[in-house]
GROMACS .gro file of C-alpha atoms in nm:
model
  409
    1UNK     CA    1   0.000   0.000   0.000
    2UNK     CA    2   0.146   0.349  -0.099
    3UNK     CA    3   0.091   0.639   0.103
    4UNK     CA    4  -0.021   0.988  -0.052
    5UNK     CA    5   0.263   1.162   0.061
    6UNK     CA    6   0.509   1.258  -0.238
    7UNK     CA    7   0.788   1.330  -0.003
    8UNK     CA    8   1.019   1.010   0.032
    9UNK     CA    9   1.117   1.139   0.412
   10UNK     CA   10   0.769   1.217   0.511
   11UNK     CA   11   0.682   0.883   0.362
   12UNK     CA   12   0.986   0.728   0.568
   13UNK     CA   13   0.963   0.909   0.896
   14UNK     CA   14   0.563   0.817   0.909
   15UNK     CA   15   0.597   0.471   0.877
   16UNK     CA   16   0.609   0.322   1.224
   17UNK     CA   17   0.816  -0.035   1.163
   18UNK     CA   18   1.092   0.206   1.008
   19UNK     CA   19   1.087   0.372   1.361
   20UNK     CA   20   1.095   0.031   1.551
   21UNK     CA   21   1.355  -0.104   1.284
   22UNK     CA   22   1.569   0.199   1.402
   23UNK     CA   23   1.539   0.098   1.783
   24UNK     CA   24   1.634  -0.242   1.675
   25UNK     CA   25   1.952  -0.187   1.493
   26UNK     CA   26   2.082   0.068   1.769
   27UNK     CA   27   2.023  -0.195   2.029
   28UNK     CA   28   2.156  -0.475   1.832
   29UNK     CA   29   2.497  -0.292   1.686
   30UNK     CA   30   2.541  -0.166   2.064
   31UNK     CA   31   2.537  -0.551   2.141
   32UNK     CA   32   2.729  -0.626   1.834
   33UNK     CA   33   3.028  -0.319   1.937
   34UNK     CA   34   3.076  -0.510   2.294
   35UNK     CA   35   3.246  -0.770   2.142
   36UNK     CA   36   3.376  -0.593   1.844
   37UNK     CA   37   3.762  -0.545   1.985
   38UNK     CA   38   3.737  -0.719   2.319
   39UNK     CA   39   3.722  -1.030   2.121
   40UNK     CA   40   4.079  -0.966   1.937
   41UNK     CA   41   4.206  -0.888   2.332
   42UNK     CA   42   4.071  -1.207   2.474
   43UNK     CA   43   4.208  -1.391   2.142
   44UNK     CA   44   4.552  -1.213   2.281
   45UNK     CA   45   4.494  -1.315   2.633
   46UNK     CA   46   4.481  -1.675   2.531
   47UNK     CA   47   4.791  -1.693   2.401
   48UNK     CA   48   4.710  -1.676   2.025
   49UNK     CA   49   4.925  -1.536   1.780
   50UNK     CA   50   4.857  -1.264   1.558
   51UNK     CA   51   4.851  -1.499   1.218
   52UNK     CA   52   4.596  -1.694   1.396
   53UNK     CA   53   4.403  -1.445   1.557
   54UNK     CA   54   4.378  -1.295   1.153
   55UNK     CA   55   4.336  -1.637   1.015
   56UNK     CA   56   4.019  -1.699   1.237
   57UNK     CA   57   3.924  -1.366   1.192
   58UNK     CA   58   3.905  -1.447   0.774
   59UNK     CA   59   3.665  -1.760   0.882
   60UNK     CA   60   3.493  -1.553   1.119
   61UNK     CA   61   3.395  -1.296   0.732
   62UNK     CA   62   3.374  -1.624   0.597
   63UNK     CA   63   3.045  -1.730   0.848
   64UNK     CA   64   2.915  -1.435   0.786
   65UNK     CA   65   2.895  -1.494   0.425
   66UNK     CA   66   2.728  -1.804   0.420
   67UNK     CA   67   2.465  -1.750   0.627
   68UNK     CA   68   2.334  -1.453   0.456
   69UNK     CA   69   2.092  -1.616   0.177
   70UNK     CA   70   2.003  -1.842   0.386
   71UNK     CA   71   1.868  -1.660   0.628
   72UNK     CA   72   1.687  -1.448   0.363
   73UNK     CA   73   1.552  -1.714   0.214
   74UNK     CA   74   1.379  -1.807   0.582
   75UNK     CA   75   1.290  -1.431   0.623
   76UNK     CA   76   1.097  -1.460   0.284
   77UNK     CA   77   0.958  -1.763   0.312
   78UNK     CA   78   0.890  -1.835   0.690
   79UNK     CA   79   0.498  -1.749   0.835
   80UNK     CA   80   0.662  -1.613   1.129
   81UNK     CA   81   0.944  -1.392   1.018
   82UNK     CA   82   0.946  -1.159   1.331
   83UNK     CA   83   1.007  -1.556   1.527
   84UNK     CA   84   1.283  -1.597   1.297
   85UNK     CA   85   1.430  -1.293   1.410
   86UNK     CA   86   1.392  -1.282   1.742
   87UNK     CA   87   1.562  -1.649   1.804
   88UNK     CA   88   1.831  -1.530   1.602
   89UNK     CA   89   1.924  -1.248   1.872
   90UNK     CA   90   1.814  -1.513   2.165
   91UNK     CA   91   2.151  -1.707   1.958
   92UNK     CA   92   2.408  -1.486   1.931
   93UNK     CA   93   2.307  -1.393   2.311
   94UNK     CA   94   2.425  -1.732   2.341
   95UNK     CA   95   2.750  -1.709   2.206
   96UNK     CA   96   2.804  -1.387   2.360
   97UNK     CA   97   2.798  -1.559   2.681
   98UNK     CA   98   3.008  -1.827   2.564
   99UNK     CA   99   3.283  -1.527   2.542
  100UNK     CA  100   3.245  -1.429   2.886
  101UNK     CA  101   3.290  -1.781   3.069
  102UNK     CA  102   3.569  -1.897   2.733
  103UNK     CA  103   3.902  -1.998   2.911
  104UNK     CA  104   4.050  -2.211   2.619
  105UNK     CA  105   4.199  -2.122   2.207
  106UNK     CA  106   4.005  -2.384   2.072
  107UNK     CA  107   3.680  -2.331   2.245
  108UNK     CA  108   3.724  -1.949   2.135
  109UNK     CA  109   3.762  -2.022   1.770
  110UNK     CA  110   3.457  -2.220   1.763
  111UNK     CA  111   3.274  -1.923   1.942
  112UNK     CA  112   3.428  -1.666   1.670
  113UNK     CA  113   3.294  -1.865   1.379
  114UNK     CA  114   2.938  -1.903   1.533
  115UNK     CA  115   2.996  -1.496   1.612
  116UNK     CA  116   3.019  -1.444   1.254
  117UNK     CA  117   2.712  -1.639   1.166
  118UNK     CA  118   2.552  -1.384   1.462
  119UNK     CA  119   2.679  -1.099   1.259
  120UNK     CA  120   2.605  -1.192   0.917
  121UNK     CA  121   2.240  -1.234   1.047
  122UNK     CA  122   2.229  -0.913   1.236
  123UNK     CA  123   2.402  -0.688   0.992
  124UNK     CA  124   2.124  -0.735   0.733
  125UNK     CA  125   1.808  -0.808   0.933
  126UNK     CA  126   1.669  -0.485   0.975
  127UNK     CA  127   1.752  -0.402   0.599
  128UNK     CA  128   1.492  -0.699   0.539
  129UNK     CA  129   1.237  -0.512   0.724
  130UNK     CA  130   1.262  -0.181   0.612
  131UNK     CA  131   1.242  -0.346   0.242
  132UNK     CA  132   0.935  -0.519   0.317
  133UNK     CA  133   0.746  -0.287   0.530
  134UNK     CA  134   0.831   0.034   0.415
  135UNK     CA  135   0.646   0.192   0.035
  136UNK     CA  136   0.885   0.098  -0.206
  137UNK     CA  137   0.927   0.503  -0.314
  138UNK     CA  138   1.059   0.534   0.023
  139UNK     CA  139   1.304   0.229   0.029
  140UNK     CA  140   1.607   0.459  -0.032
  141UNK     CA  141   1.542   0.765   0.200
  142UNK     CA  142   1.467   0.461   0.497
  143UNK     CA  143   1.803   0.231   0.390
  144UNK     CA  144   2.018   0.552   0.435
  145UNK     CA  145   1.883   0.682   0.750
  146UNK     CA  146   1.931   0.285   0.867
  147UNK     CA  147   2.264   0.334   0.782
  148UNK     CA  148   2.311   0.679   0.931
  149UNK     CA  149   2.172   0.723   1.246
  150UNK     CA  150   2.383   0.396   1.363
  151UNK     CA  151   2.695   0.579   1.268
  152UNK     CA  152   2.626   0.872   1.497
  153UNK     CA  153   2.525   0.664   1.782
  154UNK     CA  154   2.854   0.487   1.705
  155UNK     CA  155   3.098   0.677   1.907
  156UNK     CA  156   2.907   0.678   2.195
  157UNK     CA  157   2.831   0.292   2.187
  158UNK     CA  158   3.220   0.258   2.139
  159UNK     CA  159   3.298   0.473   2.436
  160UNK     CA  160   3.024   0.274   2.663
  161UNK     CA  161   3.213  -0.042   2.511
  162UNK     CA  162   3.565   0.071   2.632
  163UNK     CA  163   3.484   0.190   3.000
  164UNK     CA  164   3.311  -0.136   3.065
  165UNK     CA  165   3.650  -0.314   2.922
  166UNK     CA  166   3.851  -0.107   3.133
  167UNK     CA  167   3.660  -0.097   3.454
  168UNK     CA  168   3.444  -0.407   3.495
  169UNK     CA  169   3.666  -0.690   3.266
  170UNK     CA  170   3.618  -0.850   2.884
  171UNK     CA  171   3.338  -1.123   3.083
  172UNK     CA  172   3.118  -0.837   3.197
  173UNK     CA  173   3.088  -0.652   2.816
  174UNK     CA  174   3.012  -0.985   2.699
  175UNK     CA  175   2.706  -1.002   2.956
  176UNK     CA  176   2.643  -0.629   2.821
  177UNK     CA  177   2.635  -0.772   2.475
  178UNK     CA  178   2.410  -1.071   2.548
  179UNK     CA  179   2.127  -0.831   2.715
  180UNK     CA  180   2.143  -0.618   2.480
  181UNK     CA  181   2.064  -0.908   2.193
  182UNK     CA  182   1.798  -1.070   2.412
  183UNK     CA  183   1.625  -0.716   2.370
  184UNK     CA  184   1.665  -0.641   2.046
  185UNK     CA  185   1.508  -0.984   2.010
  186UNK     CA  186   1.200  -0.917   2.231
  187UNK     CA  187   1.146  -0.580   2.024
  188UNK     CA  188   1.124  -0.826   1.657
  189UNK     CA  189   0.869  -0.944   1.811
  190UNK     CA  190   0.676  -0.611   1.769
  191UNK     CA  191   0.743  -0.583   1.429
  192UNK     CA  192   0.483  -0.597   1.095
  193UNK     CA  193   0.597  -0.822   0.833
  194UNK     CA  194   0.332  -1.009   0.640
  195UNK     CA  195   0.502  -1.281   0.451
  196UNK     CA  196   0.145  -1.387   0.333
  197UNK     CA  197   0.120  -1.508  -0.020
  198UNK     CA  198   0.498  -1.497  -0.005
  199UNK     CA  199   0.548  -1.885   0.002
  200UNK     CA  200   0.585  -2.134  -0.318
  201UNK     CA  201   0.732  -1.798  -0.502
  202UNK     CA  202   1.096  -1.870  -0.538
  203UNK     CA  203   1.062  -1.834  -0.921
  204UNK     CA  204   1.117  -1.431  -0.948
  205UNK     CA  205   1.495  -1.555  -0.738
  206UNK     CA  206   1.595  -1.807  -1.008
  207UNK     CA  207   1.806  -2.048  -0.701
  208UNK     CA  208   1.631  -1.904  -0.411
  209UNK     CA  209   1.800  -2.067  -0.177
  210UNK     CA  210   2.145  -1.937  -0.296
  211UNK     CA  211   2.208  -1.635  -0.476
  212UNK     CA  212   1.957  -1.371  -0.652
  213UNK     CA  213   2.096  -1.424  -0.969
  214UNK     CA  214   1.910  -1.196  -1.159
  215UNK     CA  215   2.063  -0.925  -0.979
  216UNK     CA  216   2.416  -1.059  -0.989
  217UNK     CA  217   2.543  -0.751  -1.323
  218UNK     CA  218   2.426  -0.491  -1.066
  219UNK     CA  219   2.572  -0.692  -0.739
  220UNK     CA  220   2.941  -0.719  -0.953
  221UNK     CA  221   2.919  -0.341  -1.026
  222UNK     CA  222   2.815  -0.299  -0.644
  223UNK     CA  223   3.124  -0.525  -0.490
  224UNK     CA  224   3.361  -0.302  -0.744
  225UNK     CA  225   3.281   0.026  -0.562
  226UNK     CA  226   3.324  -0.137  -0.201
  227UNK     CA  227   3.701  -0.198  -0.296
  228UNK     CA  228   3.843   0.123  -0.220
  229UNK     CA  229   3.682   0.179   0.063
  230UNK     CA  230   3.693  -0.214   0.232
  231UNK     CA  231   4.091  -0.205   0.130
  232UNK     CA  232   4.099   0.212   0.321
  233UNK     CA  233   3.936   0.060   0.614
  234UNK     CA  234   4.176  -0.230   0.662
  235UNK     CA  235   4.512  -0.044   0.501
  236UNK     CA  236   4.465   0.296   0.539
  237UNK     CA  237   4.666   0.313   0.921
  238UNK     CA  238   4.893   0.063   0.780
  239UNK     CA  239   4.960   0.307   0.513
  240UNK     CA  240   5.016   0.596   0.727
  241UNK     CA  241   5.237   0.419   0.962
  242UNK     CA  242   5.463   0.360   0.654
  243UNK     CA  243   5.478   0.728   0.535
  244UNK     CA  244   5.497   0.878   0.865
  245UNK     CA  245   5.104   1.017   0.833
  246UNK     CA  246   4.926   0.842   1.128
  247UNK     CA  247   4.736   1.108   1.235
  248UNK     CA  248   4.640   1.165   0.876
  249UNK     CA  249   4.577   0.757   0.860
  250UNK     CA  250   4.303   0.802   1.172
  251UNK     CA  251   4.086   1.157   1.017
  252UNK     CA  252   4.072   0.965   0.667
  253UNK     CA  253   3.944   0.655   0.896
  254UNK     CA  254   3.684   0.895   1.083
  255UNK     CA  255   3.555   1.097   0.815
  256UNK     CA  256   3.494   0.792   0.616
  257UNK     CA  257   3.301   0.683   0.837
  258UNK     CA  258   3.090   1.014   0.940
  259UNK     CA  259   3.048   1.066   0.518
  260UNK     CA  260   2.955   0.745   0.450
  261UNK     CA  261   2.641   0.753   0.646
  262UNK     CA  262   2.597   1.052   0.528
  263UNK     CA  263   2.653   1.020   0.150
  264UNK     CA  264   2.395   0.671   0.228
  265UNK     CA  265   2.127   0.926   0.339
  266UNK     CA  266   2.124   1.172   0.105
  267UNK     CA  267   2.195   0.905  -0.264
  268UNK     CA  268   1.910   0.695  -0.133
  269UNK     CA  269   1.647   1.014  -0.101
  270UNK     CA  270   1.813   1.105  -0.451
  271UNK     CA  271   1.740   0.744  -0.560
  272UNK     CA  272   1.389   0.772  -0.415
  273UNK     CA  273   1.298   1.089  -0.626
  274UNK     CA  274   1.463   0.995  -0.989
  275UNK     CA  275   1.339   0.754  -1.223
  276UNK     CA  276   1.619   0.448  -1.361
  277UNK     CA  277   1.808   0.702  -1.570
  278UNK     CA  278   1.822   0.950  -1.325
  279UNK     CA  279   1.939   0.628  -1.017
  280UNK     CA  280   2.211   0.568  -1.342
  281UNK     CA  281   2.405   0.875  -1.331
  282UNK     CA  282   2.412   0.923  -0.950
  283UNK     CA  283   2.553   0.601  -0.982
  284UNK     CA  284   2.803   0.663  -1.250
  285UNK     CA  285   2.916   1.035  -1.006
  286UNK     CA  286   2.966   0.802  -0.678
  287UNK     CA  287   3.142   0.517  -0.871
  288UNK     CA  288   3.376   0.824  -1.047
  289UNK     CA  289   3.423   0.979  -0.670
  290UNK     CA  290   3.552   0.654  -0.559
  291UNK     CA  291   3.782   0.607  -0.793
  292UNK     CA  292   3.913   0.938  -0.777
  293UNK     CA  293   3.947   0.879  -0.383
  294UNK     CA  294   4.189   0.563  -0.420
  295UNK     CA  295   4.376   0.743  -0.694
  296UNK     CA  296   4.412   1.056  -0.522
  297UNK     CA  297   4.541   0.886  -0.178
  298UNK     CA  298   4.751   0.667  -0.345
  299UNK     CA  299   4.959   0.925  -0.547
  300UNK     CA  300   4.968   1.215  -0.317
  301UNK     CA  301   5.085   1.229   0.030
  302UNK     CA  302   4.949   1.563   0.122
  303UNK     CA  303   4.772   1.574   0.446
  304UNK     CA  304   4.537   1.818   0.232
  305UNK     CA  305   4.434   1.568  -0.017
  306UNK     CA  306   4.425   1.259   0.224
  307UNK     CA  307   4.142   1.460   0.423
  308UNK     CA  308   3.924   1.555   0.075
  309UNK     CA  309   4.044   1.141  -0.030
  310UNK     CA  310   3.872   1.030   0.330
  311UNK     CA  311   3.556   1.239   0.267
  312UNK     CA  312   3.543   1.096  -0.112
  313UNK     CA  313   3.580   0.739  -0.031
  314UNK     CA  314   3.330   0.730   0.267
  315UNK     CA  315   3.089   0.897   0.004
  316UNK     CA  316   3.175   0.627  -0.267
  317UNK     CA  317   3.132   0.365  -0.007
  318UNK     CA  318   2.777   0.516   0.123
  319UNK     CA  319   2.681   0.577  -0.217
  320UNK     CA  320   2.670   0.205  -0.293
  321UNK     CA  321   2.336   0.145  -0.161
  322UNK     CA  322   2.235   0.256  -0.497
  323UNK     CA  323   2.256  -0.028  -0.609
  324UNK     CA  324   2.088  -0.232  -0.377
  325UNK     CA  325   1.750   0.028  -0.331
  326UNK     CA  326   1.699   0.014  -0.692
  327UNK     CA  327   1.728  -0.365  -0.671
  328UNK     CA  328   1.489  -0.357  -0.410
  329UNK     CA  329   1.245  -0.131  -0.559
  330UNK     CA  330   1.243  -0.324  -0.907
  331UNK     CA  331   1.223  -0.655  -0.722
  332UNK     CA  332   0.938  -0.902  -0.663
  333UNK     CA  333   0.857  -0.851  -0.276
  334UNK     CA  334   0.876  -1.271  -0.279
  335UNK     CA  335   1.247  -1.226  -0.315
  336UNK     CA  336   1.332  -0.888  -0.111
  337UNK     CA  337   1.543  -1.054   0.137
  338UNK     CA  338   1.699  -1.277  -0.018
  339UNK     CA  339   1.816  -0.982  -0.234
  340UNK     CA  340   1.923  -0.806   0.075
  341UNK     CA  341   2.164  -1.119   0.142
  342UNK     CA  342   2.324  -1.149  -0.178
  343UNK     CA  343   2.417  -0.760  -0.124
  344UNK     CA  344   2.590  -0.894   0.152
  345UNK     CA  345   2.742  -1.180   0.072
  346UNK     CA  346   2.909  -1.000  -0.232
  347UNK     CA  347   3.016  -0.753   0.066
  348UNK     CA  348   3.161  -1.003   0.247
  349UNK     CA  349   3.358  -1.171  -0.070
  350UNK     CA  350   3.490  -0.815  -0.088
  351UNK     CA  351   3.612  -0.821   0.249
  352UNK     CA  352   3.780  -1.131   0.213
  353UNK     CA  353   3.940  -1.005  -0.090
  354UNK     CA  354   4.071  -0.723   0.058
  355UNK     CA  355   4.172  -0.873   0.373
  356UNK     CA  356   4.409  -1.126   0.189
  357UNK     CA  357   4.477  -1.031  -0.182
  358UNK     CA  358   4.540  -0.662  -0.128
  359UNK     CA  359   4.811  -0.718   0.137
  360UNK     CA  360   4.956  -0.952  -0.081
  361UNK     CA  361   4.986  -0.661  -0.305
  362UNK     CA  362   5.055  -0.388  -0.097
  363UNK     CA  363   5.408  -0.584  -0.012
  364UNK     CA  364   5.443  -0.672  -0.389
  365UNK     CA  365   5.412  -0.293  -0.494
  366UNK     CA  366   5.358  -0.113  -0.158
  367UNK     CA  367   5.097   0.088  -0.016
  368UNK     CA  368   5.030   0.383  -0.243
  369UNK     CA  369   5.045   0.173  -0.610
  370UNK     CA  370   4.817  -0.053  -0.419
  371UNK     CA  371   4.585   0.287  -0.375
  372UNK     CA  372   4.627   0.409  -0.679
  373UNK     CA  373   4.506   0.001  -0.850
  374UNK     CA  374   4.250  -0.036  -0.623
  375UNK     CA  375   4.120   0.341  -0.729
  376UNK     CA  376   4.102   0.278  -1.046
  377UNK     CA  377   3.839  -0.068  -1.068
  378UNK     CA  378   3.538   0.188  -1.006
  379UNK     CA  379   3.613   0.266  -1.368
  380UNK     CA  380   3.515  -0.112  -1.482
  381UNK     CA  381   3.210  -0.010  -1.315
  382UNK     CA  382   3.127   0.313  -1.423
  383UNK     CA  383   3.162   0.136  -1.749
  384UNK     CA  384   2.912  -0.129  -1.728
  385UNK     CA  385   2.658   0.129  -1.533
  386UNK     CA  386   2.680   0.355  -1.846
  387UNK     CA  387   2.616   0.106  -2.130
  388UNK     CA  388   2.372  -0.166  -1.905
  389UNK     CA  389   2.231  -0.006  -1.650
  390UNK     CA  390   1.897  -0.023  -1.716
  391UNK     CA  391   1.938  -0.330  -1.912
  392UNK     CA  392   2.082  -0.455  -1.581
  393UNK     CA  393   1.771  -0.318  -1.427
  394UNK     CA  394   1.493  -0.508  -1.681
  395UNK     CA  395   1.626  -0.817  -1.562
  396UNK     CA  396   1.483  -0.816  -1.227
  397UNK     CA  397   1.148  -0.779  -1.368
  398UNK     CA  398   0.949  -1.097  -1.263
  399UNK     CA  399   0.702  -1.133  -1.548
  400UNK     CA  400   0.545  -1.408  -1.410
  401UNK     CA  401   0.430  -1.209  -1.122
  402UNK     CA  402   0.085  -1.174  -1.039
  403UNK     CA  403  -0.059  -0.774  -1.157
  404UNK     CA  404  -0.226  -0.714  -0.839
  405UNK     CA  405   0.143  -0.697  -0.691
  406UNK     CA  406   0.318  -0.507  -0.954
  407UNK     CA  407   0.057  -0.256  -0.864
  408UNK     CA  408  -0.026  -0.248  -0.525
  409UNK     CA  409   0.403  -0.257  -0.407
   0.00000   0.00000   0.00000
């Protein structure tokens, strides 16, 4: 049902799951940010070695990856989605827990791989239910405020994070962590999602229960523009270090991060008012600005440009949602989440990628060649989005699907 509202924020702000799905997410990353470094320093208190604290950290991406279509193939296809969610929090509460009383390496590493199944499932849950409860006009304005608002609770959730670490011990944050999933969990159950109708509809997916393969031209140009910023985030200090600009290394890192929720605000209320060829060249600009963040970076070391470079690439990296909000506006609502977890897994191939090839090349060429390659990929995709975009975009169109949705979405 579409509201009367032409304004994609009005739309957004008046819809009251988006509100709850908010609540959720805040709650659930706060959990989620408990754990985030204190697991690394209980890995280290164990005894563990860097290369295998790294190596279980790849496997750890690695969980997350394959439980992403999956999951949104129960989300679409389960009667009792909100059930689904909340016993996925009720798990990684679980395995939080397990952190706090863990006293040996290998009972650790099988915690870390089940916390990456707990993360893979949390980082795209809410995404889910904003795509299927909120108008589909209104799918980009809602996906960049989801991504936004986080961001600027984020300091103060890391902040709460490190005075429990330092006053009360890594056990206690992980009891922090498992409350706070056991309530984000009790809130899914106060969500709206009607999965009605939703059920023997695996067609519009192609293999529903592993990829969304009709949307896989737009997902390749999407995993090209997370490069430069997925290979910033893990590199960028490392970089620094190396050419004496640390302090330069940690604003790129922070206004990244402040710019890319931003930059996922305003391209998704962009997306929201333009038609296809207008969502194709705001594409094509953030694909270009990426590229011309790795490029700059990695040829200049210029406090000066490294600060515009930081703001570039965290607007590159926000601007990616593109992709995904048209995907999910041109979809079949049958296949929404599932759509939602191919995003991600492509994400998380990225992050493997740029976790393991990229320092192989950063030591073959060094940091700022590395930069300047990794730059210039967005080009491949700025590329395909001029000459198939909307070719790209026809293929999602389920013809097979009955009229009463393709109007009433």
């Amino acid at each position: 049902m579409e509201t009367k509202s032409k304004s994609p924020i009005l739309t957004t702000l008046a819809t009251p799951a988006f509100w709850l799905a908010i609540i959720i997410n805040i709650v659930a990353n706060m959990a989620g940010s408990c754990l985030g470094q204190p697991v690394n320093l209980e890995a280290n208190n164990l005894g563990m070695s860097a290369t295998l604290i790294g190596f279980v950290a790849s496997c750890y991406t690695i969980c997350a990856l394959l439980i992403r279509t999956p999951f949104g193939t129960v989300l679409d296809t389960s009667r009792k989605p909100t059930m689904v969610l909340f016993i996925s929090n009720i798990f990684t509460a679980l395995v939080y827990l397990g952190f706090a009383v863990c006293n040996s390496v290998p009972f650790y590493i099988v915690l870390r791989l089940l916390h990456g199944f707990t993360f893979g499932m949390r980082n795209m849950a809410m995404s889910v239910v904003l795509a299927k409860g909120v108008d589909k006009k209104a799918f980009g304005t809602a996906m960049g405020l989801l991504t936004l608002i986080p961001k600027i609770f984020s300091s103060i959730t890391t902040k709460i994070t490190l005075w429990i670490t330092g006053t009360a011990g890594i056990e206690y944050v992980a009891y922090a962590g498992a409350a706070l999933a056991v309530l984000a969990g009790v809130l899914c159950l106060f969500l709206k999602m009607d999965n009605s109708g939703s059920q023997g509809s695996g067609k519009a997916g192609g293999k529903k229960h592993v990829f969304y393969f009709r949307a896989l031209p737009v997902i390749v140009i999407f995993a090209i523009l997370q490069i430069p910023s997925l290979a910033s985030n893990n590199f960028i200090v490392l970089y620094g270090a190396d050419a004496n600009l640390a302090d330069a290394a940690a604003t790129y890192a922070s206004n990244q991060n402040l710019w890319m929720g931003i930059a996922g605000f305003i391209c998704g209320y962009l997306v929201d008012k333009l038609d296809i060829k207008g969502a194709k060249w705001v594409s094509t600009v953030v694909l270009a600005i990426a590229a011309g963040a790795g490029i700059m970076v990695g040829l200049s070391q210029n406090t000066n440009i490294w600060l515009i470079s930081g703001i570039l690439c965290g607007i590159g990296a926000g601007g990616s949602g593109i992709f995904r909000t048209v995907t999910l506006r041109e979809s079949s609502a049958s296949v929404r989440a599932l759509a939602v977890g191919s995003f991600a897994m492509a994400q998380d191939l990225v992050s493997i990628f740029s976790s393991t090839v990229i320092g192989v090349l950063a030591d073959r060429i060094g940091y700022s060649m590395t930069f300047v390659f990794l730059g210039a990929l967005p080009i491949i995709g700025i590329v395909l989005t001029l000459f198939g975009f909307e070719k790209f975009i026809g293929m999602l169109q389920d013809k097979n699907a009955p009229a009463a949705e393709t109007q009433n979405e």
